[in-house]
XYZ file of C-alpha atoms in Angstrom:
375
model
C 63.328 31.910 64.767
C 61.096 33.615 67.302
C 57.578 32.170 67.072
C 54.731 34.053 68.660
C 52.135 32.444 70.901
C 50.186 29.761 69.043
C 46.838 31.503 69.353
C 47.981 34.651 67.551
C 47.133 34.739 63.835
C 49.979 35.236 61.404
C 50.123 38.928 60.477
C 53.465 39.152 58.708
C 55.167 40.981 61.571
C 56.527 37.916 63.361
C 58.929 35.243 62.243
C 56.889 32.061 62.155
C 58.828 30.322 59.413
C 60.029 26.750 59.836
C 62.893 26.033 57.453
C 64.470 22.850 58.770
C 63.486 19.608 60.455
C 65.190 20.704 63.660
C 63.089 23.885 63.740
C 59.962 21.799 63.150
C 60.809 19.609 66.120
C 61.547 22.658 68.287
C 58.157 24.198 67.486
C 56.311 20.954 68.162
C 58.125 20.488 71.489
C 57.691 24.095 72.611
C 54.156 24.832 71.422
C 52.385 21.607 70.529
C 50.803 23.237 67.491
C 51.560 24.201 63.888
C 48.764 26.738 63.697
C 49.670 29.759 61.539
C 53.250 28.635 60.936
C 54.853 28.622 57.482
C 56.857 25.472 56.741
C 59.286 25.881 53.828
C 60.693 22.942 51.915
C 61.071 20.588 54.889
C 60.802 16.838 54.287
C 58.057 15.755 56.700
C 57.674 12.162 55.580
C 59.019 11.026 58.967
C 56.757 13.376 60.946
C 53.420 11.828 60.052
C 52.375 11.276 63.681
C 52.832 14.971 64.461
C 50.951 16.062 61.366
C 48.068 13.728 62.177
C 47.733 14.932 65.757
C 48.579 18.655 65.839
C 46.432 21.652 65.022
C 47.571 23.093 61.677
C 44.791 25.614 61.112
C 46.028 28.619 59.162
C 49.372 26.961 58.474
C 51.021 26.944 55.049
C 53.229 24.078 53.852
C 55.414 25.052 50.902
C 56.965 22.166 49.008
C 57.076 19.809 52.003
C 57.028 16.096 51.145
C 54.604 14.308 53.471
C 52.517 11.169 53.722
C 49.236 11.474 51.739
C 47.185 10.887 54.886
C 49.084 13.659 56.664
C 48.551 16.011 53.730
C 44.830 15.264 53.717
C 44.550 15.822 57.443
C 46.417 19.159 57.396
C 44.164 20.389 54.599
C 41.103 19.291 56.558
C 42.383 21.375 59.498
C 42.450 24.466 57.322
C 46.073 24.490 56.207
C 47.240 25.288 52.712
C 49.496 22.588 51.264
C 51.584 23.410 48.194
C 53.170 20.107 47.172
C 56.704 19.755 45.781
C 56.940 20.326 42.031
C 58.308 17.200 40.328
C 60.975 17.249 37.658
C 62.680 20.517 38.598
C 66.418 20.978 39.094
C 65.702 23.681 41.705
C 63.373 24.079 44.676
C 61.074 27.103 44.247
C 60.133 27.066 47.938
C 63.653 26.842 49.357
C 64.232 28.272 52.826
C 67.955 29.042 52.491
C 70.336 30.548 49.949
C 72.551 28.184 47.961
C 75.992 26.846 48.782
C 78.729 26.219 46.190
C 78.570 22.482 46.878
C 74.848 22.467 46.136
C 75.059 24.357 42.844
C 78.134 22.444 41.656
C 77.016 18.956 42.721
C 78.022 16.355 40.078
C 80.868 18.540 38.793
C 82.924 15.348 38.490
C 80.598 14.454 35.583
C 81.167 17.839 33.942
C 79.585 21.229 34.562
C 76.617 20.380 32.330
C 75.498 17.787 34.911
C 75.361 20.250 37.812
C 72.117 21.703 39.218
C 73.360 25.152 38.240
C 73.757 24.231 34.575
C 70.533 22.199 34.481
C 68.575 25.090 35.990
C 69.975 27.461 33.386
C 68.921 25.017 30.678
C 65.391 24.913 32.170
C 65.325 28.710 32.232
C 66.386 28.880 28.591
C 63.559 26.505 27.637
C 60.833 28.256 29.596
C 61.659 31.972 29.833
C 59.880 32.961 26.622
C 57.190 30.276 26.189
C 54.478 32.373 27.835
C 53.579 29.619 30.297
C 52.333 31.236 33.505
C 53.334 28.132 35.465
C 57.006 28.639 34.621
C 56.915 32.355 35.388
C 55.142 31.625 38.675
C 57.828 29.137 39.694
C 60.565 31.663 38.903
C 58.811 34.382 40.890
C 58.217 32.165 43.918
C 61.832 31.002 43.814
C 63.228 34.530 43.648
C 61.003 35.743 46.471
C 62.097 32.801 48.624
C 65.755 33.591 47.896
C 65.230 37.244 48.846
C 63.617 36.199 52.117
C 66.509 33.837 52.854
C 69.075 36.530 52.013
C 67.401 39.003 54.365
C 67.511 36.449 57.168
C 71.171 35.691 56.448
C 72.298 39.332 56.548
C 70.483 40.512 59.668
C 72.902 42.792 61.538
C 75.707 42.464 58.973
C 77.724 45.410 57.631
C 77.748 44.573 53.948
C 80.171 46.086 51.444
C 79.693 45.435 47.746
C 82.531 44.833 45.300
C 81.362 45.257 41.705
C 83.410 44.668 38.585
C 83.525 42.908 35.264
C 83.640 39.201 34.509
C 86.462 39.676 31.981
C 89.183 40.113 34.634
C 91.237 36.951 34.170
C 92.829 34.797 36.811
C 96.608 35.107 36.758
C 96.582 38.879 36.208
C 97.739 41.525 38.659
C 94.275 43.088 38.468
C 92.707 39.837 39.677
C 95.259 39.525 42.485
C 94.564 43.117 43.536
C 90.807 42.470 43.691
C 91.480 39.388 45.815
C 93.625 41.395 48.224
C 90.837 43.978 48.419
C 88.274 41.324 49.361
C 90.660 39.934 51.977
C 91.271 43.348 53.566
C 87.563 44.207 53.677
C 86.722 40.848 55.264
C 89.500 41.236 57.831
C 88.014 44.644 58.726
C 84.844 42.875 59.831
C 82.761 43.630 56.744
C 80.657 41.114 54.841
C 81.847 41.129 51.233
C 79.062 40.832 48.650
C 79.535 40.541 44.890
C 77.542 39.770 41.787
C 78.774 36.221 42.187
C 80.241 35.623 38.770
C 83.789 35.176 37.423
C 86.467 37.851 37.095
C 86.528 40.708 39.595
C 83.567 39.211 41.428
C 85.277 35.882 41.966
C 88.488 37.605 43.034
C 86.727 39.548 45.801
C 84.958 36.419 47.069
C 88.284 34.566 46.940
C 89.885 37.312 49.024
C 87.195 37.003 51.684
C 87.677 33.212 51.640
C 91.429 33.748 52.178
C 90.947 36.149 55.125
C 91.546 33.579 57.926
C 94.778 32.272 56.372
C 98.301 33.667 56.135
C 99.546 35.565 53.097
C 101.061 32.462 51.536
C 97.664 30.859 51.099
C 96.414 33.563 48.737
C 99.666 33.511 46.760
C 99.410 29.755 46.243
C 95.667 29.914 45.517
C 96.266 32.496 42.791
C 98.886 30.185 41.258
C 96.463 27.243 41.179
C 93.648 29.315 39.697
C 95.893 30.696 36.956
C 95.899 27.214 35.381
C 92.327 27.947 34.215
C 92.312 31.729 33.616
C 88.755 32.022 32.268
C 85.500 30.081 32.325
C 85.763 29.658 28.556
C 86.269 27.313 26.835
C 85.668 24.976 29.804
C 83.520 25.898 32.803
C 84.356 22.468 34.197
C 88.118 23.129 34.303
C 87.534 26.654 35.658
C 85.330 25.389 38.488
C 87.560 22.428 39.314
C 90.509 24.752 39.879
C 88.430 26.698 42.420
C 87.357 23.540 44.213
C 91.006 22.437 44.321
C 91.767 25.619 46.261
C 88.813 25.004 48.585
C 89.962 21.419 49.189
C 93.537 22.502 49.958
C 92.362 25.193 52.390
C 88.988 24.174 53.812
C 87.099 26.434 56.170
C 87.706 29.746 54.452
C 86.060 33.000 55.411
C 82.428 33.631 54.477
C 81.124 36.056 51.887
C 77.993 36.509 49.792
C 77.412 36.188 46.057
C 74.283 37.307 44.213
C 74.416 35.958 40.630
C 71.641 35.341 38.119
C 70.596 32.689 35.611
C 69.740 35.582 33.293
C 73.485 35.569 32.608
C 73.644 31.816 33.021
C 76.442 31.425 30.509
C 78.553 32.958 33.303
C 78.802 30.391 36.115
C 78.726 31.433 39.767
C 82.077 31.350 41.511
C 82.614 28.732 44.245
C 84.339 30.993 46.808
C 81.277 32.639 48.345
C 79.884 30.628 51.246
C 76.369 31.924 50.528
C 74.986 32.226 46.989
C 71.650 33.948 46.428
C 71.010 33.106 42.795
C 68.035 34.609 40.962
C 66.187 34.174 37.700
C 65.306 37.884 37.466
C 68.335 40.076 36.876
C 66.407 43.234 37.814
C 65.457 41.768 41.197
C 69.014 40.576 41.696
C 70.648 43.919 40.819
C 68.386 46.034 43.006
C 68.497 43.573 45.880
C 72.274 43.268 45.856
C 72.893 47.015 45.908
C 70.147 47.692 48.457
C 71.823 45.319 50.900
C 75.269 46.971 50.609
C 74.735 49.088 53.694
C 78.451 49.841 54.192
C 78.988 51.056 50.627
C 80.160 49.749 47.265
C 83.551 49.579 45.558
C 83.327 49.661 41.750
C 86.276 48.048 39.979
C 86.781 48.474 36.231
C 84.010 46.845 34.235
C 81.812 47.306 31.206
C 78.058 47.745 30.698
C 77.000 45.719 33.726
C 79.226 47.660 36.101
C 78.160 51.005 34.617
C 74.551 49.973 35.190
C 75.369 49.089 38.796
C 76.995 52.481 39.406
C 73.850 54.343 38.458
C 71.502 51.787 39.992
C 73.325 52.593 43.219
C 73.486 56.336 42.548
C 69.731 56.752 42.086
C 68.619 55.916 45.663
C 71.628 57.868 46.956
C 70.517 60.875 44.881
C 66.921 60.750 46.110
C 67.847 59.357 49.557
C 65.026 56.867 49.082
C 66.842 54.334 51.295
C 67.880 56.914 53.846
C 71.331 58.437 54.159
C 73.491 57.944 51.041
C 75.992 55.102 51.228
C 79.649 55.357 50.111
C 80.611 54.788 46.488
C 84.287 54.251 45.595
C 85.242 54.050 41.908
C 88.648 52.484 41.215
C 90.920 53.346 38.241
C 90.817 56.993 37.190
C 91.663 56.338 33.537
C 88.926 53.739 33.192
C 86.138 55.829 34.745
C 87.139 59.193 33.235
C 88.414 58.204 29.761
C 87.449 54.711 28.624
C 83.974 54.752 30.232
C 83.541 58.251 31.721
C 80.979 57.428 34.375
C 82.770 59.507 37.026
C 82.100 62.970 35.517
C 78.376 62.195 35.267
C 78.249 60.753 38.780
C 80.072 63.793 40.162
C 77.666 66.135 38.337
C 74.651 64.279 39.703
C 76.021 64.451 43.232
C 76.827 68.172 43.202
C 75.185 70.067 46.094
C 73.413 66.945 47.326
C 74.073 64.828 50.408
C 75.685 62.123 48.320
C 78.454 64.497 47.164
C 80.506 63.755 50.273
C 79.942 59.999 49.905
C 81.512 59.431 46.474
C 85.165 59.317 45.449
C 87.473 58.197 42.665
C 90.829 56.544 43.396
C 93.665 55.531 41.122
C 94.668 52.212 42.632
C 92.763 49.339 44.161
C 94.977 49.503 47.251
C 93.428 52.896 48.043
C 89.857 51.600 48.113
C 89.614 50.326 51.728
C 90.869 53.594 53.207
C 88.637 55.604 50.868
C 85.640 53.546 51.902
C 86.476 54.112 55.565
C 86.928 57.849 54.997
C 83.470 58.061 53.408
C 81.879 56.342 56.371
C 81.718 52.750 55.154
């Protein structure tokens, strides 16, 4: 965080967000004011003295628990105070993306007891009731997650790995996707996926395995094969992943961007950072826009086809600048079963993106192809 001088009004061009109690204390010590800062989801019940004594004019407090007298005083100073929303399984004002431990808390009681499952249940109840309060909470939450994801990825070279959720643990295809994620992470890239099961989980697993020797991934794949799919039991599927994490703590970081729109598909626990959204459209566009080092598309179905052309459109128009690499894996899949490659190649003809797309037969070819295209 790089706060500006206290007297300068907030104009959106400076980072004046306070997202933790330690940041709050740093600002108070350094500046002696809260004027024009934005405080996101920080429990301030033990900072009443500061709130009663400091200037908070122009400040905004988003979901910050505080003593009633402190809340009244900050409002009287000209601050806006948005109180926490009771009864929710998620925090709409959150300052950070999720962690696997946060989303899967209470997994020992079964997946249905976790915040992830309870939030999906809330979404199912409220997504079509027409209540503007529910839609407002979802929008605020998703905007906060986008802001947190931007802060997380500053300066990172992000490569996306897209693919279907049907790829089962215990298959050679899953192992290949895991090796791909490991190689990309070891090359210094930040692996980002759609955050779900199947190919997405495999790539996040590979990035998690990057700091360990080859035997770790072999053994992890064996453990995971005991629960090949998230059906019929998400609980068993998730517990197998947490067994791997417990056996090899401190794995490599990666990013997952799942959605409660497909909430019947749980997020995988191998990504260190999970930016989970309610809006699938916001999630899809945001994930692909942040893949600055290119995207590898593994075999998938409708969702992966959508992602190919969601990514192709800004490359075609160069609306995000220079086209980014696109590597499609499995010639038979993308030319025969779901012939997305011929259409993509036709779109790219005689445009800048033509030199940034390729089709490879085997997953082992993807890292070199990505490098050759400039990823």
